[in-house]
Amino acid sequence: MKIKNSSFVISAVSKTQYPEDQLPEFAFAGRSNVGKSSLINMLLGRKGLAKTSSTPGKTQLVNFYDIDGIFRFVDLPGYGFAKVSKTQKAGWGKIIETYLHNRETLLEVFQLVDIRHTPSAEDIQMYNWIQTAGFNGIVIATKADKLNKNQIQKQLSVIRKTLGMEKDAVILPISSQTRDGKYEFWDMINELFEANEIEIFMERQDGSNKLLNNE
Ligand code: GTP
Ligand code: MG
């Protein structure tokens, strides 16, 4: 399918507010400003769907987006604000863990990290939480347009090493600005649908392929 309609569903504070219907979901986790909302907008071809201006208050919300009534993307609260209190940090952790451990329809979690930086202690913690909750965790290295090809390869291995990724664990460089990596992302979504025996197939959405060798 091609995406026809995508829409915002709800910003949930507690799990009683999560959508009740049983659509498959993919969640996006990562530090604030890493590019979660921009990625969701780029993937859906919608400029302003997910709000990209970041305020600390917004970090406490789990944002649900519906794609043609068939599946959902979930924008998880960002972490890593320098100025938040300990209480807020604990609140963030609880919200993420509540979501990860109570969502039967969650197929996979994408962990976003900025391709230019070595993952932080919180990134490592997040990656571990994802696995503790029973998911593989697919790492998405954002803002790849900021580096050249050699730098990208170098940073991918730094990120792999710092997060302690298994050899066969997936890391995908992507740019919401140039849309490099978009095809590969949707190919991966199709693989996840197939692995979960869900009969949805996403046609290649517009994008480009420059980052990988299989041009
Ligand atoms: P929170 O909602 O605070 O958790 O942040 P977020 O992870 O949703 O980040 P957001 O998408 O709002 O992007 C943060 C900033 O990074 C914005 O200024 C974006 O324009 C910029 N940005 C996001 N993706 C890219 C990218 O692929 N390339 C470049 N160059 N900039 C990007
Ligand atoms: Mg955001």
PDB file of C-alpha atoms and ligand atoms in Angstrom:
ATOM      1  CA  MET A   1       0.000   0.000   0.000  1.00  0.00           C
ATOM      2  CA  LYS A   2       0.912   3.629  -0.360  1.00  0.00           C
ATOM      3  CA  ILE A   3       0.098   5.920   2.528  1.00  0.00           C
ATOM      4  CA  LYS A   4      -3.024   7.941   1.860  1.00  0.00           C
ATOM      5  CA  ASN A   5      -3.967   9.285   5.248  1.00  0.00           C
ATOM      6  CA  SER A   6      -2.030   9.718   8.427  1.00  0.00           C
ATOM      7  CA  SER A   7      -3.364  11.502  11.465  1.00  0.00           C
ATOM      8  CA  PHE A   8      -2.627  12.354  15.063  1.00  0.00           C
ATOM      9  CA  VAL A   9      -4.663  10.224  17.490  1.00  0.00           C
ATOM     10  CA  ILE A  10      -3.842  11.229  21.054  1.00  0.00           C
ATOM     11  CA  SER A  11      -1.136  12.404  23.443  1.00  0.00           C
ATOM     12  CA  ALA A  12      -1.492   9.941  26.279  1.00  0.00           C
ATOM     13  CA  VAL A  13      -0.341  10.566  29.827  1.00  0.00           C
ATOM     14  CA  SER A  14      -1.616   7.310  31.333  1.00  0.00           C
ATOM     15  CA  LYS A  15      -2.203   3.923  29.788  1.00  0.00           C
ATOM     16  CA  THR A  16      -5.978   4.303  30.106  1.00  0.00           C
ATOM     17  CA  GLN A  17      -5.655   6.841  27.277  1.00  0.00           C
ATOM     18  CA  TYR A  18      -3.890   4.521  24.830  1.00  0.00           C
ATOM     19  CA  PRO A  19      -6.009   3.689  21.783  1.00  0.00           C
ATOM     20  CA  GLU A  20      -7.984   0.537  22.479  1.00  0.00           C
ATOM     21  CA  ASP A  21      -8.223  -0.992  19.024  1.00  0.00           C
ATOM     22  CA  GLN A  22      -5.674  -3.684  18.244  1.00  0.00           C
ATOM     23  CA  LEU A  23      -3.641  -2.085  15.450  1.00  0.00           C
ATOM     24  CA  PRO A  24       0.040  -3.025  15.181  1.00  0.00           C
ATOM     25  CA  GLU A  25       2.385  -0.332  16.472  1.00  0.00           C
ATOM     26  CA  PHE A  26       5.985   0.754  16.025  1.00  0.00           C
ATOM     27  CA  ALA A  27       7.504   3.044  18.640  1.00  0.00           C
ATOM     28  CA  PHE A  28      10.248   5.675  18.312  1.00  0.00           C
ATOM     29  CA  ALA A  29      12.468   6.316  21.325  1.00  0.00           C
ATOM     30  CA  GLY A  30      15.404   8.646  21.779  1.00  0.00           C
ATOM     31  CA  ARG A  31      16.796  11.688  23.449  1.00  0.00           C
ATOM     32  CA  SER A  32      15.023  14.969  22.986  1.00  0.00           C
ATOM     33  CA  ASN A  33      16.083  16.750  19.794  1.00  0.00           C
ATOM     34  CA  VAL A  34      17.427  13.545  18.195  1.00  0.00           C
ATOM     35  CA  GLY A  35      14.824  13.871  15.447  1.00  0.00           C
ATOM     36  CA  LYS A  36      11.945  11.523  16.383  1.00  0.00           C
ATOM     37  CA  SER A  37       9.165  13.832  15.264  1.00  0.00           C
ATOM     38  CA  SER A  38      11.036  14.884  12.115  1.00  0.00           C
ATOM     39  CA  LEU A  39      11.538  11.225  11.198  1.00  0.00           C
ATOM     40  CA  ILE A  40       7.861  10.404  11.644  1.00  0.00           C
ATOM     41  CA  ASN A  41       6.925  13.390   9.472  1.00  0.00           C
ATOM     42  CA  MET A  42       9.440  12.439   6.788  1.00  0.00           C
ATOM     43  CA  LEU A  43       8.326   8.801   6.711  1.00  0.00           C
ATOM     44  CA  LEU A  44       4.694   9.781   6.395  1.00  0.00           C
ATOM     45  CA  GLY A  45       5.372  12.617   3.964  1.00  0.00           C
ATOM     46  CA  ARG A  46       3.680  15.052   6.334  1.00  0.00           C
ATOM     47  CA  LYS A  47       5.528  18.200   7.258  1.00  0.00           C
ATOM     48  CA  GLY A  48       3.771  19.292  10.418  1.00  0.00           C
ATOM     49  CA  LEU A  49       2.056  16.152  11.669  1.00  0.00           C
ATOM     50  CA  ALA A  50       4.388  15.459  14.579  1.00  0.00           C
ATOM     51  CA  LYS A  51       5.317  18.655  16.370  1.00  0.00           C
ATOM     52  CA  THR A  52       9.028  19.315  16.012  1.00  0.00           C
ATOM     53  CA  SER A  53       9.343  22.190  18.452  1.00  0.00           C
ATOM     54  CA  SER A  54      10.505  20.762  21.737  1.00  0.00           C
ATOM     55  CA  THR A  55       9.411  21.884  25.169  1.00  0.00           C
ATOM     56  CA  PRO A  56      10.221  19.880  28.314  1.00  0.00           C
ATOM     57  CA  GLY A  57       6.525  19.537  29.193  1.00  0.00           C
ATOM     58  CA  LYS A  58       5.858  17.621  26.002  1.00  0.00           C
ATOM     59  CA  THR A  59       8.410  15.001  26.949  1.00  0.00           C
ATOM     60  CA  GLN A  60       5.901  13.383  29.288  1.00  0.00           C
ATOM     61  CA  LEU A  61       3.490  12.375  26.559  1.00  0.00           C
ATOM     62  CA  VAL A  62       3.134   9.289  24.396  1.00  0.00           C
ATOM     63  CA  ASN A  63       1.938  10.488  20.991  1.00  0.00           C
ATOM     64  CA  PHE A  64       0.011   8.090  18.751  1.00  0.00           C
ATOM     65  CA  TYR A  65      -0.258   8.493  14.963  1.00  0.00           C
ATOM     66  CA  ASP A  66      -2.628   6.485  12.792  1.00  0.00           C
ATOM     67  CA  ILE A  67      -1.642   5.372   9.291  1.00  0.00           C
ATOM     68  CA  ASP A  68      -4.641   4.628   7.103  1.00  0.00           C
ATOM     69  CA  GLY A  69      -6.404   2.903   9.991  1.00  0.00           C
ATOM     70  CA  ILE A  70      -4.009  -0.021   9.507  1.00  0.00           C
ATOM     71  CA  PHE A  71      -1.097   0.523  11.858  1.00  0.00           C
ATOM     72  CA  ARG A  72       0.353   3.189  14.140  1.00  0.00           C
ATOM     73  CA  PHE A  73       3.564   5.040  14.867  1.00  0.00           C
ATOM     74  CA  VAL A  74       4.172   6.026  18.471  1.00  0.00           C
ATOM     75  CA  ASP A  75       6.411   8.966  19.395  1.00  0.00           C
ATOM     76  CA  LEU A  76       7.767   8.234  22.890  1.00  0.00           C
ATOM     77  CA  PRO A  77       8.803  10.940  25.368  1.00  0.00           C
ATOM     78  CA  GLY A  78      12.300  12.302  24.687  1.00  0.00           C
ATOM     79  CA  TYR A  79      14.923  12.175  27.399  1.00  0.00           C
ATOM     80  CA  GLY A  80      18.200  13.928  28.132  1.00  0.00           C
ATOM     81  CA  PHE A  81      17.058  17.412  29.034  1.00  0.00           C
ATOM     82  CA  ALA A  82      19.819  19.014  31.068  1.00  0.00           C
ATOM     83  CA  LYS A  83      17.384  20.969  33.175  1.00  0.00           C
ATOM     84  CA  VAL A  84      14.745  18.479  34.273  1.00  0.00           C
ATOM     85  CA  SER A  85      14.376  17.501  37.914  1.00  0.00           C
ATOM     86  CA  LYS A  86      14.917  14.018  39.301  1.00  0.00           C
ATOM     87  CA  THR A  87      11.145  13.629  39.697  1.00  0.00           C
ATOM     88  CA  GLN A  88      10.622  14.437  36.028  1.00  0.00           C
ATOM     89  CA  LYS A  89      13.322  11.956  35.041  1.00  0.00           C
ATOM     90  CA  ALA A  90      11.697   9.233  37.112  1.00  0.00           C
ATOM     91  CA  GLY A  91       8.352  10.133  35.538  1.00  0.00           C
ATOM     92  CA  TRP A  92       9.807   9.776  32.062  1.00  0.00           C
ATOM     93  CA  GLY A  93      11.199   6.324  32.866  1.00  0.00           C
ATOM     94  CA  LYS A  94       7.906   5.164  34.282  1.00  0.00           C
ATOM     95  CA  ILE A  95       5.947   6.367  31.256  1.00  0.00           C
ATOM     96  CA  ILE A  96       8.277   4.581  28.826  1.00  0.00           C
ATOM     97  CA  GLU A  97       8.374   1.361  30.828  1.00  0.00           C
ATOM     98  CA  THR A  98       4.600   1.370  31.264  1.00  0.00           C
ATOM     99  CA  TYR A  99       4.173   1.680  27.529  1.00  0.00           C
ATOM    100  CA  LEU A 100       6.809  -0.938  26.614  1.00  0.00           C
ATOM    101  CA  HIS A 101       5.508  -3.509  29.068  1.00  0.00           C
ATOM    102  CA  ASN A 102       1.782  -3.078  28.512  1.00  0.00           C
ATOM    103  CA  ARG A 103       1.400  -2.840  24.791  1.00  0.00           C
ATOM    104  CA  GLU A 104       0.498  -6.169  23.277  1.00  0.00           C
ATOM    105  CA  THR A 105       0.254  -4.770  19.762  1.00  0.00           C
ATOM    106  CA  LEU A 106       3.745  -3.245  19.828  1.00  0.00           C
ATOM    107  CA  LEU A 107       5.824  -4.974  17.137  1.00  0.00           C
ATOM    108  CA  GLU A 108       9.182  -3.221  17.486  1.00  0.00           C
ATOM    109  CA  VAL A 109      10.918  -0.212  18.994  1.00  0.00           C
ATOM    110  CA  PHE A 110      13.233   2.075  17.037  1.00  0.00           C
ATOM    111  CA  GLN A 111      15.953   3.615  19.133  1.00  0.00           C
ATOM    112  CA  LEU A 112      17.128   6.874  17.584  1.00  0.00           C
ATOM    113  CA  VAL A 113      20.629   8.180  18.192  1.00  0.00           C
ATOM    114  CA  ASP A 114      22.324  11.184  16.617  1.00  0.00           C
ATOM    115  CA  ILE A 115      24.876   9.800  14.155  1.00  0.00           C
ATOM    116  CA  ARG A 116      27.417  12.476  15.136  1.00  0.00           C
ATOM    117  CA  HIS A 117      27.568  11.558  18.817  1.00  0.00           C
ATOM    118  CA  THR A 118      28.650   8.672  20.968  1.00  0.00           C
ATOM    119  CA  PRO A 119      25.479   7.319  22.642  1.00  0.00           C
ATOM    120  CA  SER A 120      24.878   8.682  26.152  1.00  0.00           C
ATOM    121  CA  ALA A 121      24.313   6.703  29.355  1.00  0.00           C
ATOM    122  CA  GLU A 122      20.581   7.304  28.878  1.00  0.00           C
ATOM    123  CA  ASP A 123      20.737   5.954  25.326  1.00  0.00           C
ATOM    124  CA  ILE A 124      22.380   2.804  26.639  1.00  0.00           C
ATOM    125  CA  GLN A 125      19.747   2.510  29.358  1.00  0.00           C
ATOM    126  CA  MET A 126      16.965   2.963  26.823  1.00  0.00           C
ATOM    127  CA  TYR A 127      18.443   0.319  24.536  1.00  0.00           C
ATOM    128  CA  ASN A 128      18.604  -2.089  27.472  1.00  0.00           C
ATOM    129  CA  TRP A 129      15.012  -1.341  28.501  1.00  0.00           C
ATOM    130  CA  ILE A 130      13.831  -2.137  24.990  1.00  0.00           C
ATOM    131  CA  GLN A 131      15.471  -5.532  25.179  1.00  0.00           C
ATOM    132  CA  THR A 132      14.280  -6.208  28.714  1.00  0.00           C
ATOM    133  CA  ALA A 133      10.767  -5.581  27.435  1.00  0.00           C
ATOM    134  CA  GLY A 134      11.297  -8.336  24.851  1.00  0.00           C
ATOM    135  CA  PHE A 135      12.064  -6.415  21.660  1.00  0.00           C
ATOM    136  CA  ASN A 136      15.161  -6.531  19.472  1.00  0.00           C
ATOM    137  CA  GLY A 137      15.480  -2.766  19.304  1.00  0.00           C
ATOM    138  CA  ILE A 138      16.426  -1.388  15.909  1.00  0.00           C
ATOM    139  CA  VAL A 139      18.873   1.496  16.033  1.00  0.00           C
ATOM    140  CA  ILE A 140      18.260   4.451  13.733  1.00  0.00           C
ATOM    141  CA  ALA A 141      21.204   6.829  13.351  1.00  0.00           C
ATOM    142  CA  THR A 142      19.631  10.227  12.605  1.00  0.00           C
ATOM    143  CA  LYS A 143      20.892  13.370  10.840  1.00  0.00           C
ATOM    144  CA  ALA A 144      23.140  11.389   8.492  1.00  0.00           C
ATOM    145  CA  ASP A 145      23.185  14.406   6.141  1.00  0.00           C
ATOM    146  CA  LYS A 146      25.601  16.028   8.610  1.00  0.00           C
ATOM    147  CA  LEU A 147      28.391  13.529   7.835  1.00  0.00           C
ATOM    148  CA  ASN A 148      30.123  12.170   4.757  1.00  0.00           C
ATOM    149  CA  LYS A 149      30.117   8.500   3.808  1.00  0.00           C
ATOM    150  CA  ASN A 150      33.345   7.613   5.601  1.00  0.00           C
ATOM    151  CA  GLN A 151      32.323   9.435   8.750  1.00  0.00           C
ATOM    152  CA  ILE A 152      28.988   7.627   8.652  1.00  0.00           C
ATOM    153  CA  GLN A 153      30.657   4.218   8.600  1.00  0.00           C
ATOM    154  CA  LYS A 154      32.971   5.217  11.411  1.00  0.00           C
ATOM    155  CA  GLN A 155      30.148   6.522  13.595  1.00  0.00           C
ATOM    156  CA  LEU A 156      27.993   3.470  12.949  1.00  0.00           C
ATOM    157  CA  SER A 157      30.664   1.295  14.481  1.00  0.00           C
ATOM    158  CA  VAL A 158      31.156   3.679  17.426  1.00  0.00           C
ATOM    159  CA  ILE A 159      27.415   3.530  18.101  1.00  0.00           C
ATOM    160  CA  ARG A 160      27.346  -0.264  17.764  1.00  0.00           C
ATOM    161  CA  LYS A 161      30.168  -0.638  20.198  1.00  0.00           C
ATOM    162  CA  THR A 162      28.870   1.855  22.761  1.00  0.00           C
ATOM    163  CA  LEU A 163      25.384   0.354  22.820  1.00  0.00           C
ATOM    164  CA  GLY A 164      26.835  -3.151  22.981  1.00  0.00           C
ATOM    165  CA  MET A 165      24.856  -4.233  19.926  1.00  0.00           C
ATOM    166  CA  GLU A 166      24.922  -7.867  18.858  1.00  0.00           C
ATOM    167  CA  LYS A 167      26.601  -8.615  15.507  1.00  0.00           C
ATOM    168  CA  ASP A 168      23.318  -9.225  13.705  1.00  0.00           C
ATOM    169  CA  ALA A 169      21.478  -6.309  15.360  1.00  0.00           C
ATOM    170  CA  VAL A 170      20.293  -3.701  12.885  1.00  0.00           C
ATOM    171  CA  ILE A 171      21.469  -0.093  12.661  1.00  0.00           C
ATOM    172  CA  LEU A 172      20.174   2.158   9.904  1.00  0.00           C
ATOM    173  CA  PRO A 173      21.520   5.611   8.990  1.00  0.00           C
ATOM    174  CA  ILE A 174      18.797   8.013   7.948  1.00  0.00           C
ATOM    175  CA  SER A 175      18.231  11.668   7.179  1.00  0.00           C
ATOM    176  CA  SER A 176      14.876  13.361   7.530  1.00  0.00           C
ATOM    177  CA  GLN A 177      16.289  16.265   5.580  1.00  0.00           C
ATOM    178  CA  THR A 178      17.494  14.443   2.443  1.00  0.00           C
ATOM    179  CA  ARG A 179      15.266  11.371   3.005  1.00  0.00           C
ATOM    180  CA  ASP A 180      18.229   9.046   2.590  1.00  0.00           C
ATOM    181  CA  GLY A 181      17.426   5.741   4.251  1.00  0.00           C
ATOM    182  CA  LYS A 182      13.685   6.052   3.715  1.00  0.00           C
ATOM    183  CA  TYR A 183      13.458   3.068   1.367  1.00  0.00           C
ATOM    184  CA  GLU A 184      15.468   0.916   3.726  1.00  0.00           C
ATOM    185  CA  PHE A 185      13.261   1.932   6.603  1.00  0.00           C
ATOM    186  CA  TRP A 186      10.078   0.851   4.825  1.00  0.00           C
ATOM    187  CA  ASP A 187      11.743  -2.385   3.672  1.00  0.00           C
ATOM    188  CA  MET A 188      12.473  -3.066   7.327  1.00  0.00           C
ATOM    189  CA  ILE A 189       8.860  -2.332   8.298  1.00  0.00           C
ATOM    190  CA  ASN A 190       7.741  -4.885   5.694  1.00  0.00           C
ATOM    191  CA  GLU A 191      10.110  -7.456   7.167  1.00  0.00           C
ATOM    192  CA  LEU A 192       8.664  -6.794  10.608  1.00  0.00           C
ATOM    193  CA  PHE A 193       5.113  -7.234   9.327  1.00  0.00           C
ATOM    194  CA  GLU A 194       6.134 -10.482   7.677  1.00  0.00           C
ATOM    195  CA  ALA A 195       7.946 -11.791  10.754  1.00  0.00           C
ATOM    196  CA  ASN A 196       4.790 -11.111  12.759  1.00  0.00           C
ATOM    197  CA  GLU A 197       2.555 -12.730  10.120  1.00  0.00           C
ATOM    198  CA  ILE A 198       0.706  -9.502   9.473  1.00  0.00           C
ATOM    199  CA  GLU A 199      -0.496  -9.100   5.916  1.00  0.00           C
ATOM    200  CA  ILE A 200       0.480  -5.533   5.244  1.00  0.00           C
ATOM    201  CA  PHE A 201       2.959  -4.567   2.545  1.00  0.00           C
ATOM    202  CA  MET A 202       4.153  -1.006   2.147  1.00  0.00           C
ATOM    203  CA  GLU A 203       5.152   0.028  -1.346  1.00  0.00           C
ATOM    204  CA  ARG A 204       8.286   2.114  -1.590  1.00  0.00           C
ATOM    205  CA  GLN A 205       7.333   5.621  -0.665  1.00  0.00           C
ATOM    206  CA  ASP A 206       9.244   8.500  -2.242  1.00  0.00           C
ATOM    207  CA  GLY A 207      12.796   8.728  -1.041  1.00  0.00           C
ATOM    208  CA  SER A 208      16.355   8.186  -2.075  1.00  0.00           C
ATOM    209  CA  ASN A 209      19.015   5.627  -1.620  1.00  0.00           C
ATOM    210  CA  LYS A 210      22.338   7.383  -1.506  1.00  0.00           C
ATOM    211  CA  LEU A 211      23.540   6.179   1.876  1.00  0.00           C
ATOM    212  CA  LEU A 212      23.759   2.491   1.123  1.00  0.00           C
ATOM    213  CA  ASN A 213      25.812   0.655  -1.434  1.00  0.00           C
ATOM    214  CA  ASN A 214      22.924  -0.956  -3.282  1.00  0.00           C
ATOM    215  CA  GLU A 215      22.028   2.078  -5.371  1.00  0.00           C
TER     216      GLU A 215
HETATM  217  P1  GTP B   1      11.590  15.988  21.221  1.00  0.00           P
HETATM  218  O1  GTP B   1      10.190  16.072  20.715  1.00  0.00           O
HETATM  219  O2  GTP B   1      11.995  17.159  22.075  1.00  0.00           O
HETATM  220  O3  GTP B   1      11.842  14.701  21.954  1.00  0.00           O
HETATM  221  O4  GTP B   1      12.609  16.062  19.951  1.00  0.00           O
HETATM  222  P2  GTP B   1      12.586  15.154  18.635  1.00  0.00           P
HETATM  223  O5  GTP B   1      13.411  13.947  18.860  1.00  0.00           O
HETATM  224  O6  GTP B   1      11.188  14.922  18.193  1.00  0.00           O
HETATM  225  O7  GTP B   1      13.375  16.049  17.570  1.00  0.00           O
HETATM  226  P3  GTP B   1      12.778  16.924  16.365  1.00  0.00           P
HETATM  227  O8  GTP B   1      12.222  16.055  15.292  1.00  0.00           O
HETATM  228  O9  GTP B   1      11.889  17.966  16.931  1.00  0.00           O
HETATM  229  O10 GTP B   1      14.114  17.582  15.752  1.00  0.00           O
HETATM  230  C1  GTP B   1      14.974  18.373  16.528  1.00  0.00           C
HETATM  231  C2  GTP B   1      15.807  19.252  15.619  1.00  0.00           C
HETATM  232  O11 GTP B   1      16.668  18.477  14.779  1.00  0.00           O
HETATM  233  C3  GTP B   1      14.992  20.124  14.676  1.00  0.00           C
HETATM  234  O12 GTP B   1      15.596  21.382  14.593  1.00  0.00           O
HETATM  235  C4  GTP B   1      15.066  19.401  13.351  1.00  0.00           C
HETATM  236  O13 GTP B   1      14.954  20.251  12.251  1.00  0.00           O
HETATM  237  C5  GTP B   1      16.466  18.784  13.414  1.00  0.00           C
HETATM  238  N1  GTP B   1      16.542  17.549  12.609  1.00  0.00           N
HETATM  239  C6  GTP B   1      15.762  16.471  12.741  1.00  0.00           C
HETATM  240  N2  GTP B   1      16.090  15.509  11.846  1.00  0.00           N
HETATM  241  C7  GTP B   1      17.119  16.011  11.110  1.00  0.00           C
HETATM  242  C8  GTP B   1      17.919  15.498  10.011  1.00  0.00           C
HETATM  243  O14 GTP B   1      17.734  14.381   9.517  1.00  0.00           O
HETATM  244  N3  GTP B   1      18.902  16.305   9.548  1.00  0.00           N
HETATM  245  C9  GTP B   1      19.157  17.531  10.076  1.00  0.00           C
HETATM  246  N4  GTP B   1      20.146  18.228   9.553  1.00  0.00           N
HETATM  247  N5  GTP B   1      18.419  18.050  11.085  1.00  0.00           N
HETATM  248  C10 GTP B   1      17.414  17.316  11.607  1.00  0.00           C
HETATM  249 MG    MG B   2       9.371  15.354  19.104  1.00  0.00          MG
END
